[in-house]
N, CA, C and O atoms as a MOPAC input file, in Angstrom:
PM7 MOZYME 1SCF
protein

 N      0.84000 1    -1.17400 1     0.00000 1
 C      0.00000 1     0.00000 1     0.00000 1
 C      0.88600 1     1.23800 1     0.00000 1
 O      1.61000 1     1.51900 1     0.95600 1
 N      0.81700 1     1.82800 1    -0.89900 1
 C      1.52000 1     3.20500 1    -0.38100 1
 C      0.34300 1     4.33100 1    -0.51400 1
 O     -0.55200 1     4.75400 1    -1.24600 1
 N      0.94000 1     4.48500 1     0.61100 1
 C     -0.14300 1     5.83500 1     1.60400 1
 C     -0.22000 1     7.25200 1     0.38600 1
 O     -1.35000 1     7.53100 1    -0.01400 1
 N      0.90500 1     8.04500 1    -0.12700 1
 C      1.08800 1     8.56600 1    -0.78800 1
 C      0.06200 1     8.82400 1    -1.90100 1
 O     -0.48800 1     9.83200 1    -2.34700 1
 N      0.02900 1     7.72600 1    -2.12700 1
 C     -0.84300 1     7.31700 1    -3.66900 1
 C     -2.05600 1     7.66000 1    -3.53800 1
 O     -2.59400 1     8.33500 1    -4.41600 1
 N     -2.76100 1     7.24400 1    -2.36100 1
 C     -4.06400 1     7.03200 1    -1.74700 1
 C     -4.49800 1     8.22200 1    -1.55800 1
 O     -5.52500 1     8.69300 1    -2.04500 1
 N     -3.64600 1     8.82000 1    -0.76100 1
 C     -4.14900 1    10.15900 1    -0.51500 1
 C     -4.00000 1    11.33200 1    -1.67900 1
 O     -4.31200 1    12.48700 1    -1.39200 1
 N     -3.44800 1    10.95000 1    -3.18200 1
 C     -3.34000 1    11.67800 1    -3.97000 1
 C     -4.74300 1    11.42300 1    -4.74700 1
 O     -5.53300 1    12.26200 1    -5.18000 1
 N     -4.80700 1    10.09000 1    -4.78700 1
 C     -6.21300 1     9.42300 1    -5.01800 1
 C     -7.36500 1    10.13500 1    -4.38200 1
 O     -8.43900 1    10.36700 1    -4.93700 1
 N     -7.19400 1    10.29900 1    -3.76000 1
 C     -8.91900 1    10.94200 1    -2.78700 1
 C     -8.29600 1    12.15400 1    -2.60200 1
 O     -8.78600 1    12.70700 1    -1.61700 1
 N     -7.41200 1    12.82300 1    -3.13000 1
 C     -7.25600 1    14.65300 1    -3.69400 1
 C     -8.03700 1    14.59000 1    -4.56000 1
 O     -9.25400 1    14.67100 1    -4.39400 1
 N     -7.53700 1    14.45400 1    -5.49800 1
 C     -8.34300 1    14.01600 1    -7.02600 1
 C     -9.38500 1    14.12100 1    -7.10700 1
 O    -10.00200 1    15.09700 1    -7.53500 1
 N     -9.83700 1    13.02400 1    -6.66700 1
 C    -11.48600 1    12.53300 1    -6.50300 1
 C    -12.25100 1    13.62900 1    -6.04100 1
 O    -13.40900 1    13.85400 1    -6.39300 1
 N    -11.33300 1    14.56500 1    -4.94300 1
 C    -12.42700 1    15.94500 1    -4.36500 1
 C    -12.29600 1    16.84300 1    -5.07500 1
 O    -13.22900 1    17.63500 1    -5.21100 1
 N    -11.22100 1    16.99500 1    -5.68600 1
 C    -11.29000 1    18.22900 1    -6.65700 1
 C    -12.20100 1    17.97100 1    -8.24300 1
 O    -12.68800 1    18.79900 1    -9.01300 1
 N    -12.16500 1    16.65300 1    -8.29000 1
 C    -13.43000 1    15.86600 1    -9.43100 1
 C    -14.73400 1    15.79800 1    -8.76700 1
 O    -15.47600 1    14.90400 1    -9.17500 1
 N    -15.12500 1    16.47500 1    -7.92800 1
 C    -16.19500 1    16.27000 1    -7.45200 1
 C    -16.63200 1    14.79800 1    -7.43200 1
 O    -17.84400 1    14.68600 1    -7.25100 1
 N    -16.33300 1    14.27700 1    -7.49400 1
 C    -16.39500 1    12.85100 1    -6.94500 1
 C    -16.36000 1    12.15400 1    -5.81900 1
 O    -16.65400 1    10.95900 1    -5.81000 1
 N    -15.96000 1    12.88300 1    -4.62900 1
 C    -15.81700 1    12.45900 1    -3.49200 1
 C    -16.75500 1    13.17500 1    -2.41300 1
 O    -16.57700 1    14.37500 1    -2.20700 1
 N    -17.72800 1    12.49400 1    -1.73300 1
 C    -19.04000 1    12.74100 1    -1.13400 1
 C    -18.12700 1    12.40400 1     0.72700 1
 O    -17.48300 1    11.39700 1     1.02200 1
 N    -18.34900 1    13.37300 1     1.44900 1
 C    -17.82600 1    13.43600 1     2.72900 1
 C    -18.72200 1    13.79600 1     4.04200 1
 O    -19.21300 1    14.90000 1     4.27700 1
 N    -18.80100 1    12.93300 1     4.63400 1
 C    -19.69100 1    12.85500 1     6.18200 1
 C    -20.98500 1    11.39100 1     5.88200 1
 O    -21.26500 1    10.88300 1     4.79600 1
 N    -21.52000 1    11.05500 1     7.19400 1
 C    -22.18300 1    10.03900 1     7.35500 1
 C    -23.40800 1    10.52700 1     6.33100 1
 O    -23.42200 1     9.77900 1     5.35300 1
 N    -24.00800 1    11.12500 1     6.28900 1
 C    -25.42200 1    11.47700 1     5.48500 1
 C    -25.19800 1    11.39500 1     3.98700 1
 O    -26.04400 1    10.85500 1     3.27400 1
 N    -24.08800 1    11.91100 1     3.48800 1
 C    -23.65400 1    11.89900 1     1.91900 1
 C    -23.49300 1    10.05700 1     1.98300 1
 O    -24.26300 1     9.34600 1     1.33600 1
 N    -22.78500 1     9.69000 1     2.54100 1
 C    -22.56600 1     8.48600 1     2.05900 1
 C    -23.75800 1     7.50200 1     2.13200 1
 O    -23.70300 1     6.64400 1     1.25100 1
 N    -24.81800 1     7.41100 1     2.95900 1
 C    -25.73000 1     6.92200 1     2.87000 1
 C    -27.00000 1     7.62700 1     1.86500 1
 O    -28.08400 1     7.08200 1     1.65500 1
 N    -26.66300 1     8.66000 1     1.44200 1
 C    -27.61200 1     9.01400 1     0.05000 1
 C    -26.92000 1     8.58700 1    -0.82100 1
 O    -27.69000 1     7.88900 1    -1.48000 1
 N    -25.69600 1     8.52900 1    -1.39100 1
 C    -24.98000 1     8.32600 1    -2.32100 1
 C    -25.54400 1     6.72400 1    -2.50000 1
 O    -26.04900 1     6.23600 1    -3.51000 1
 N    -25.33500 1     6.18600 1    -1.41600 1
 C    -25.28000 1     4.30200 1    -1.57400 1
 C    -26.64600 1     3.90500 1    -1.87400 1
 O    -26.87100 1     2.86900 1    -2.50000 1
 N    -27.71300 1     4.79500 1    -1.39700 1
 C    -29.30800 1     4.67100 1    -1.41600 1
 C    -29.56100 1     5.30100 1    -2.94900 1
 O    -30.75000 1     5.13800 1    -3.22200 1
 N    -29.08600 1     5.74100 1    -3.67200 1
 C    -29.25400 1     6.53200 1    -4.64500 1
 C    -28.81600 1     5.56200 1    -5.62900 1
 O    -29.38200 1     5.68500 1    -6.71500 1
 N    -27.71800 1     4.36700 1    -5.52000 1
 C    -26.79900 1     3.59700 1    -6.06500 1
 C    -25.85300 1     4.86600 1    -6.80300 1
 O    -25.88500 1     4.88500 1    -8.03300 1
 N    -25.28200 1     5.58600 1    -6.32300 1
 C    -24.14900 1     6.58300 1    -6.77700 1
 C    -22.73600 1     6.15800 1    -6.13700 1
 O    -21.72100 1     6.40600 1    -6.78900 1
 N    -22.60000 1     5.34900 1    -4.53400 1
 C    -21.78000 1     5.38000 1    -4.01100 1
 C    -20.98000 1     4.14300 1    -4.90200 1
 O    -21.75400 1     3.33200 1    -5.41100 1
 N    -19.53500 1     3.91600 1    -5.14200 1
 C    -18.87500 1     3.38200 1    -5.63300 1
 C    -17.92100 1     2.46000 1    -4.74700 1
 O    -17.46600 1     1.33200 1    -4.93800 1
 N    -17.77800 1     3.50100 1    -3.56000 1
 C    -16.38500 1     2.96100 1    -2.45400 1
 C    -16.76600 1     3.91500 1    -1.19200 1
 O    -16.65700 1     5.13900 1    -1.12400 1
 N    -17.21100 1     3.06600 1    -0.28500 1
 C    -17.45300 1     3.97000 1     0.94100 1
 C    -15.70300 1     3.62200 1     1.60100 1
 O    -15.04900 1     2.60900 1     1.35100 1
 N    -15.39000 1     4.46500 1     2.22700 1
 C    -14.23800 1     4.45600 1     2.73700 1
 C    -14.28100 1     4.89400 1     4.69100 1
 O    -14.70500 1     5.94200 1     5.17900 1
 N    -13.90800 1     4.13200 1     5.16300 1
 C    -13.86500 1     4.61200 1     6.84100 1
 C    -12.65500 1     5.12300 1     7.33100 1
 O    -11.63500 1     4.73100 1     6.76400 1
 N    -12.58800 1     5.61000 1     7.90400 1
 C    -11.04300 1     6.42900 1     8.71600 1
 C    -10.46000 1     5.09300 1     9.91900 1
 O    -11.04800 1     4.17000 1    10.48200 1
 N     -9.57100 1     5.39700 1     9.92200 1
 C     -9.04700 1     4.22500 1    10.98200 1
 C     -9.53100 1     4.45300 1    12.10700 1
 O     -9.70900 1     3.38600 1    12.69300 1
 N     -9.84500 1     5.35700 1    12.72600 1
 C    -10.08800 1     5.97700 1    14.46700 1
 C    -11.76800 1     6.00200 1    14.19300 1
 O    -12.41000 1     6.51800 1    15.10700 1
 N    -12.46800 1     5.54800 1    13.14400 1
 C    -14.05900 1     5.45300 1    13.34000 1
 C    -14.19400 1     4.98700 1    14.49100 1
 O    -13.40800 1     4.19300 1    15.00900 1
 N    -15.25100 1     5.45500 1    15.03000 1
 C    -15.93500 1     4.24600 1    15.77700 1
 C    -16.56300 1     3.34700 1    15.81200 1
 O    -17.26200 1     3.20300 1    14.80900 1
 N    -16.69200 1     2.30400 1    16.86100 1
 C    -17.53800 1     0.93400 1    15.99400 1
 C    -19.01700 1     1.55200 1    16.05800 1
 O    -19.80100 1     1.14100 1    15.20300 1
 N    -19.39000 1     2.31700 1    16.80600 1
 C    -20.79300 1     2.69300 1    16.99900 1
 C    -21.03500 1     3.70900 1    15.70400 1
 O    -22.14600 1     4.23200 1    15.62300 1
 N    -20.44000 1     3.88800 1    15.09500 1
 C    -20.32700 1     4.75700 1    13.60400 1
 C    -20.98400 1     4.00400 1    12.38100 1
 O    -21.96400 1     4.14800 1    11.64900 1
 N    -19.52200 1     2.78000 1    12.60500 1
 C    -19.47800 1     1.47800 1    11.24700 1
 C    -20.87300 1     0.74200 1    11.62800 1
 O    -21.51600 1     0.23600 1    10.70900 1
 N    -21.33600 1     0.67000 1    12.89800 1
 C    -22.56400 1    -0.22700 1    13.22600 1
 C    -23.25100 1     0.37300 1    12.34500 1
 O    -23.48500 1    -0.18800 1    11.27400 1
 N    -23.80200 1     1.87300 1    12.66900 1
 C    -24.94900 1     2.93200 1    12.24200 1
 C    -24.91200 1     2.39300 1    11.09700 1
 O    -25.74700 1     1.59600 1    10.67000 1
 N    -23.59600 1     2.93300 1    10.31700 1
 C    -23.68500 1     2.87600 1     8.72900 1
 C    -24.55600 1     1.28700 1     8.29900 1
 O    -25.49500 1     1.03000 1     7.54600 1
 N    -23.83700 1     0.60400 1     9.05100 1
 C    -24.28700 1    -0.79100 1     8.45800 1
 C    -25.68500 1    -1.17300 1     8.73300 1
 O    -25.91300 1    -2.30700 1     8.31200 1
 N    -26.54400 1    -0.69500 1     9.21200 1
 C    -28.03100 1    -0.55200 1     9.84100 1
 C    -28.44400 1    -0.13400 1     8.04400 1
 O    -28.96600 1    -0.84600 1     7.18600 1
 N    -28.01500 1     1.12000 1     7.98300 1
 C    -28.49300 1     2.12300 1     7.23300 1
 C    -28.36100 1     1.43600 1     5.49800 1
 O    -29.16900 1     1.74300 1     4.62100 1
 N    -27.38700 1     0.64300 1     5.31100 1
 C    -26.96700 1    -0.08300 1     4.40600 1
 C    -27.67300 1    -1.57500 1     4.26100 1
 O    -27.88400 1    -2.27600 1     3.27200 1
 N    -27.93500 1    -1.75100 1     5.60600 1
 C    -28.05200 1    -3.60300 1     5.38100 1
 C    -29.38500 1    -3.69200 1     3.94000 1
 O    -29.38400 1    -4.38900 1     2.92600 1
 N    -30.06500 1    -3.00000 1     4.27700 1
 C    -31.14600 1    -3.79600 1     3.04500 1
 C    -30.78600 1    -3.22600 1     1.50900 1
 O    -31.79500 1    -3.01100 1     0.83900 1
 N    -29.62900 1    -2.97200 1     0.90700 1
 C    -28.95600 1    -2.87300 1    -0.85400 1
 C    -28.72600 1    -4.27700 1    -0.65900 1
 O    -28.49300 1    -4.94100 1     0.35100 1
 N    -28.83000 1    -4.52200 1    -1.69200 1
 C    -28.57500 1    -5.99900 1    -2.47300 1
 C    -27.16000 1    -6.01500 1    -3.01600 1
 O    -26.40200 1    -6.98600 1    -2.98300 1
 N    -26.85400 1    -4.61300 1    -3.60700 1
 C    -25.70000 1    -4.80400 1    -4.36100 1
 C    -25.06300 1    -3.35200 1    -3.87100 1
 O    -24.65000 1    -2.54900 1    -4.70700 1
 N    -25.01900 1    -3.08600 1    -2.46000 1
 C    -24.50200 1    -1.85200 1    -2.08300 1
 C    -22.65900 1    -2.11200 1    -2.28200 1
 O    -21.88400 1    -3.01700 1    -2.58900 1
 N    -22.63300 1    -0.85300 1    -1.93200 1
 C    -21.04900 1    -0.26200 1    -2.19400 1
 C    -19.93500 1    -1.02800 1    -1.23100 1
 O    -20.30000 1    -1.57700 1    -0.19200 1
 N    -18.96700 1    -1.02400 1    -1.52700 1
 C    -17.99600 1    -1.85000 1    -0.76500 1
 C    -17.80300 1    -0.95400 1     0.06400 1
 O    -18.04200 1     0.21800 1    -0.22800 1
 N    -17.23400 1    -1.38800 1     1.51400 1
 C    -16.86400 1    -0.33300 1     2.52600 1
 C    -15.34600 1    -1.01800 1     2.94800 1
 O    -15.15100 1    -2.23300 1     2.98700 1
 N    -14.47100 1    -0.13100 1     3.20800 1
 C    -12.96500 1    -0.38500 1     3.02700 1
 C    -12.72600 1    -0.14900 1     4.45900 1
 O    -13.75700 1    -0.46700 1     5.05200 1
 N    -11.77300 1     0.29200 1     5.32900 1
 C    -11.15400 1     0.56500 1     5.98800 1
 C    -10.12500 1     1.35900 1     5.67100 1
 O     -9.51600 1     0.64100 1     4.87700 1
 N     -9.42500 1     2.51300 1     5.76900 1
 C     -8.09300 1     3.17100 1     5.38600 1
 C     -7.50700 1     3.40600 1     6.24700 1
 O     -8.09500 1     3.62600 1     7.30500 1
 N     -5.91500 1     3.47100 1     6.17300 1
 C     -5.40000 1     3.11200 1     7.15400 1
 C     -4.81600 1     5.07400 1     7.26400 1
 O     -3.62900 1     5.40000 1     7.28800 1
 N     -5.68600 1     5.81500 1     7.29900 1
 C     -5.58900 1     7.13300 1     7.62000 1
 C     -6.89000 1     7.37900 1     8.96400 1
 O     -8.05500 1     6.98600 1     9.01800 1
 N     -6.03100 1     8.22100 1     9.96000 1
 C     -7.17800 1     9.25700 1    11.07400 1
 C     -8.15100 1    10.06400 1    10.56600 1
 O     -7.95400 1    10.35100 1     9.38500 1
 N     -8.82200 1    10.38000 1    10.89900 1
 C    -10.02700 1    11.36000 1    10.87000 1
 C     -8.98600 1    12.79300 1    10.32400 1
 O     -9.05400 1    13.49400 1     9.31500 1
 N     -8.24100 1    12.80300 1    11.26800 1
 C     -7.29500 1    14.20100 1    11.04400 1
 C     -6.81800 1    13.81900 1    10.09700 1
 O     -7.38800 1    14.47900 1     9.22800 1
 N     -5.91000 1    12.97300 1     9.46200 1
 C     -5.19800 1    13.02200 1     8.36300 1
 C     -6.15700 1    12.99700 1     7.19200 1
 O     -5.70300 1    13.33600 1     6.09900 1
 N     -7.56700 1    12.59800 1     7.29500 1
 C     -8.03300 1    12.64700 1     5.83000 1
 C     -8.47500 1    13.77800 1     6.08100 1
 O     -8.61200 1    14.27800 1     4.96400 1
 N     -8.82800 1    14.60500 1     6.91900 1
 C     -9.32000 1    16.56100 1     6.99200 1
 C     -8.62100 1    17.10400 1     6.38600 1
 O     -8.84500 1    18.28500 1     6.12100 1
 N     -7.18700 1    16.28400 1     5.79800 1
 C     -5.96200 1    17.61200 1     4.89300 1
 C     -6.92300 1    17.36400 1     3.70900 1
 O     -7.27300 1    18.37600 1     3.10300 1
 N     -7.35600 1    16.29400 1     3.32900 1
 C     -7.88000 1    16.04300 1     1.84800 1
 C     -9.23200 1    16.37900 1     1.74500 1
 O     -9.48700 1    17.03300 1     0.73400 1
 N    -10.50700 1    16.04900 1     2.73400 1
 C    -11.71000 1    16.57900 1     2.94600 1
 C    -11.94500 1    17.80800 1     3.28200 1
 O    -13.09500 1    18.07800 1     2.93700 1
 N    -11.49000 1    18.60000 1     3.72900 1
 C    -11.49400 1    19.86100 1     4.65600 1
 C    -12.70500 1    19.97200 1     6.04400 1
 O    -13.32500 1    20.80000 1     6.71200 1
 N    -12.47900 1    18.40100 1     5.87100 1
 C    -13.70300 1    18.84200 1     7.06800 1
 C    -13.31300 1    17.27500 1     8.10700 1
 O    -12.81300 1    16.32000 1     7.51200 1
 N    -13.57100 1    17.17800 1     9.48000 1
 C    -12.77100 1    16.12300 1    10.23800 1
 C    -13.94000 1    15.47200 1     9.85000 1
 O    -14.98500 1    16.06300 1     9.57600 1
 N    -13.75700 1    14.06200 1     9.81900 1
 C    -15.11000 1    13.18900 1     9.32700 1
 C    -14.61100 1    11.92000 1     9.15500 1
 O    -13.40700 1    11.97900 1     8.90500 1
 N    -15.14200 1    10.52200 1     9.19200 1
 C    -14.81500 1     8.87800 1     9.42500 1
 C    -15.11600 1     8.41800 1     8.28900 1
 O    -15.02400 1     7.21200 1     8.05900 1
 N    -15.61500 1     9.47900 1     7.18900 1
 C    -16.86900 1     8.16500 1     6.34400 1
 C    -16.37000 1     9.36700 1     4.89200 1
 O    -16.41800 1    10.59400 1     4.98100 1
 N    -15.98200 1     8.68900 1     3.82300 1
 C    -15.94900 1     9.31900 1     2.49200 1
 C    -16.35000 1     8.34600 1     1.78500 1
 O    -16.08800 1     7.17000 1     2.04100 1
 N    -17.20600 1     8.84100 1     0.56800 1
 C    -17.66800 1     7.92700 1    -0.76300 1
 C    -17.18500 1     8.76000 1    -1.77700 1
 O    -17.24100 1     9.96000 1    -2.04500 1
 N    -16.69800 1     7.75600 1    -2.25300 1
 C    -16.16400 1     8.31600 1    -3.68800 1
 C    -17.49700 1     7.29000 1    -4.42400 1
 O    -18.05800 1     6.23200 1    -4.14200 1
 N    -17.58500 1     8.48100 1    -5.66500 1
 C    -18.46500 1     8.20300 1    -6.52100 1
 C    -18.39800 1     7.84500 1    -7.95600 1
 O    -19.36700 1     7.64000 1    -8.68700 1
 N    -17.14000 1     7.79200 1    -8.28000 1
 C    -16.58600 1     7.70100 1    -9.74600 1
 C    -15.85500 1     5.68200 1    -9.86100 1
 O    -15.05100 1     5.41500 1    -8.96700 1
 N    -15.99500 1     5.16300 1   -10.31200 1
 C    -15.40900 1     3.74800 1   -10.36700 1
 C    -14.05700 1     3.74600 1   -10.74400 1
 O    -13.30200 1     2.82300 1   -10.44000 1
 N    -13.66300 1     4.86400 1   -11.47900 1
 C    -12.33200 1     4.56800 1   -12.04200 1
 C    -11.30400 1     4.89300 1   -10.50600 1
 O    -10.33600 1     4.36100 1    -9.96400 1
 N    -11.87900 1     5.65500 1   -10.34400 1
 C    -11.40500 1     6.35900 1    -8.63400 1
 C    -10.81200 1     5.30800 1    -7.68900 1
 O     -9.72400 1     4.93900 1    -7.24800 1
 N    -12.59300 1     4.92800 1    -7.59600 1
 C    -12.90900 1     3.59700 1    -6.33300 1
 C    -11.97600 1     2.21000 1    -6.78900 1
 O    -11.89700 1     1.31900 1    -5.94300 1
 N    -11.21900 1     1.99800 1    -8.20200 1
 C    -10.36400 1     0.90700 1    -8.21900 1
 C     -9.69600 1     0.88800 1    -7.92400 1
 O     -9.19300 1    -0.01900 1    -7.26200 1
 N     -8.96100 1     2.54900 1    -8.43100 1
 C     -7.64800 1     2.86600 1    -8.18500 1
 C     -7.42200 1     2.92300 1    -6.85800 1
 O     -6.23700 1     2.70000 1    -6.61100 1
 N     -8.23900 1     3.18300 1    -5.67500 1
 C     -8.24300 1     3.00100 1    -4.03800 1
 C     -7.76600 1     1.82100 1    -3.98900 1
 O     -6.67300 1     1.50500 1    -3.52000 1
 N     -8.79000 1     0.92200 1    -4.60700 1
 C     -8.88100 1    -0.96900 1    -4.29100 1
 C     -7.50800 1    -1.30000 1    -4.08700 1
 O     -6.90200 1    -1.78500 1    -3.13100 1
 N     -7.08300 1    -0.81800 1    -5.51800 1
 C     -5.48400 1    -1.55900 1    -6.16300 1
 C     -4.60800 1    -0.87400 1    -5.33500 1
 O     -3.50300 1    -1.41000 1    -5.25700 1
 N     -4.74700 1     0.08600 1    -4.72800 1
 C     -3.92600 1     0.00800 1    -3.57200 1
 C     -3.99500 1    -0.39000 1    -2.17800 1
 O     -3.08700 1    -0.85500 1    -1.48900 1
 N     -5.09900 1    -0.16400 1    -1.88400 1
 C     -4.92600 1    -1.58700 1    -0.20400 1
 C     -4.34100 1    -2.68700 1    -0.49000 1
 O     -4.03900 1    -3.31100 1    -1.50800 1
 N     -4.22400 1    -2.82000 1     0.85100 1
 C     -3.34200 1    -4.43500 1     0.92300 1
 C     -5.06700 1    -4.85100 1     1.77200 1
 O     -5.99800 1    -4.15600 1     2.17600 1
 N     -4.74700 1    -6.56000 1     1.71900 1
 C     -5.40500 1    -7.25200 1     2.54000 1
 C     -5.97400 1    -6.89600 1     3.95600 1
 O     -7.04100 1    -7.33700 1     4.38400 1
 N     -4.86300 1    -5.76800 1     4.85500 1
 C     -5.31900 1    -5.63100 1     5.79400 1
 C     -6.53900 1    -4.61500 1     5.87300 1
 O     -7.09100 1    -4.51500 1     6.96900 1
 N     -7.00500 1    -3.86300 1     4.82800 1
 C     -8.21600 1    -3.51700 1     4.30300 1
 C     -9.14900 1    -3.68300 1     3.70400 1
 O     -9.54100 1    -2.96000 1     2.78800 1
 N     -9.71200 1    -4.74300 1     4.14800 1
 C    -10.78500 1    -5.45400 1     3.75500 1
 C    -12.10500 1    -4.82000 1     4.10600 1
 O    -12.43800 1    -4.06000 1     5.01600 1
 N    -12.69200 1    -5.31800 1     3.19600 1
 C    -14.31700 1    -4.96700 1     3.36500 1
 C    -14.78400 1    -4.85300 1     4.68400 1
 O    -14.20000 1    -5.66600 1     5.40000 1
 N    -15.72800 1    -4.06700 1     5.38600 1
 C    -15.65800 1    -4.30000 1     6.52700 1
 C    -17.44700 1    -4.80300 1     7.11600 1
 O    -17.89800 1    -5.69400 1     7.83600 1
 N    -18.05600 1    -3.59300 1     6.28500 1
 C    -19.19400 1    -4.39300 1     6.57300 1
 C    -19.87600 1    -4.80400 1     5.65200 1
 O    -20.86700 1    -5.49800 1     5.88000 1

């Protein structure tokens, strides 16, 4: 994984308007079928990832949710706003994320 990449990746994506930031965007995005790659901050909380996954359980074919191995603070340099939960909305985006995790970022819920 290089971190570097990732976070140039989800620059991108916000300056492409492509990248949807806080709990409410990402659950319209995924309800809308717009969301591509929900992404969580490492320091979420589980009472966060629960919510989301409440809010998600009934898509059939909802969005993958990742884990990143960035803080709340470190993705605020790229979001401008402190927050656990980003969807990127573009696929070419959301691969280029994929192809860079390693295993220890797996799907989570």
């Amino acid at each position: 994984m290089n971190r570097n990449k990732m976070l140039g990746l989800l620059s991108l994506s916000r300056k492409a308007g492509k990248l949807k930031v806080g709990f409410e965007p990402a659950v319209e995005a995924a309800l809308a079928g717009e969301a591509a790659l929900i992404l969580l901050s490492s320091d979420l909380s589980e009472k966060s990832e629960k919510r989301l996954g409440v809010k998600l359980r009934f898509l059939e074919d909802g969005p993958p949710v990742r884990r990143l191995p960035f803080t709340m603070e470190e993705l605020s340099h790229i979001t401008k706003r402190l927050t656990g939960i980003c969807t990127v909305t573009d696929e070419g985006f959301a691969g280029g994320l994929c192809a860079l995790m390693t295993d220890d970022e797996e799907d989570t819920i």
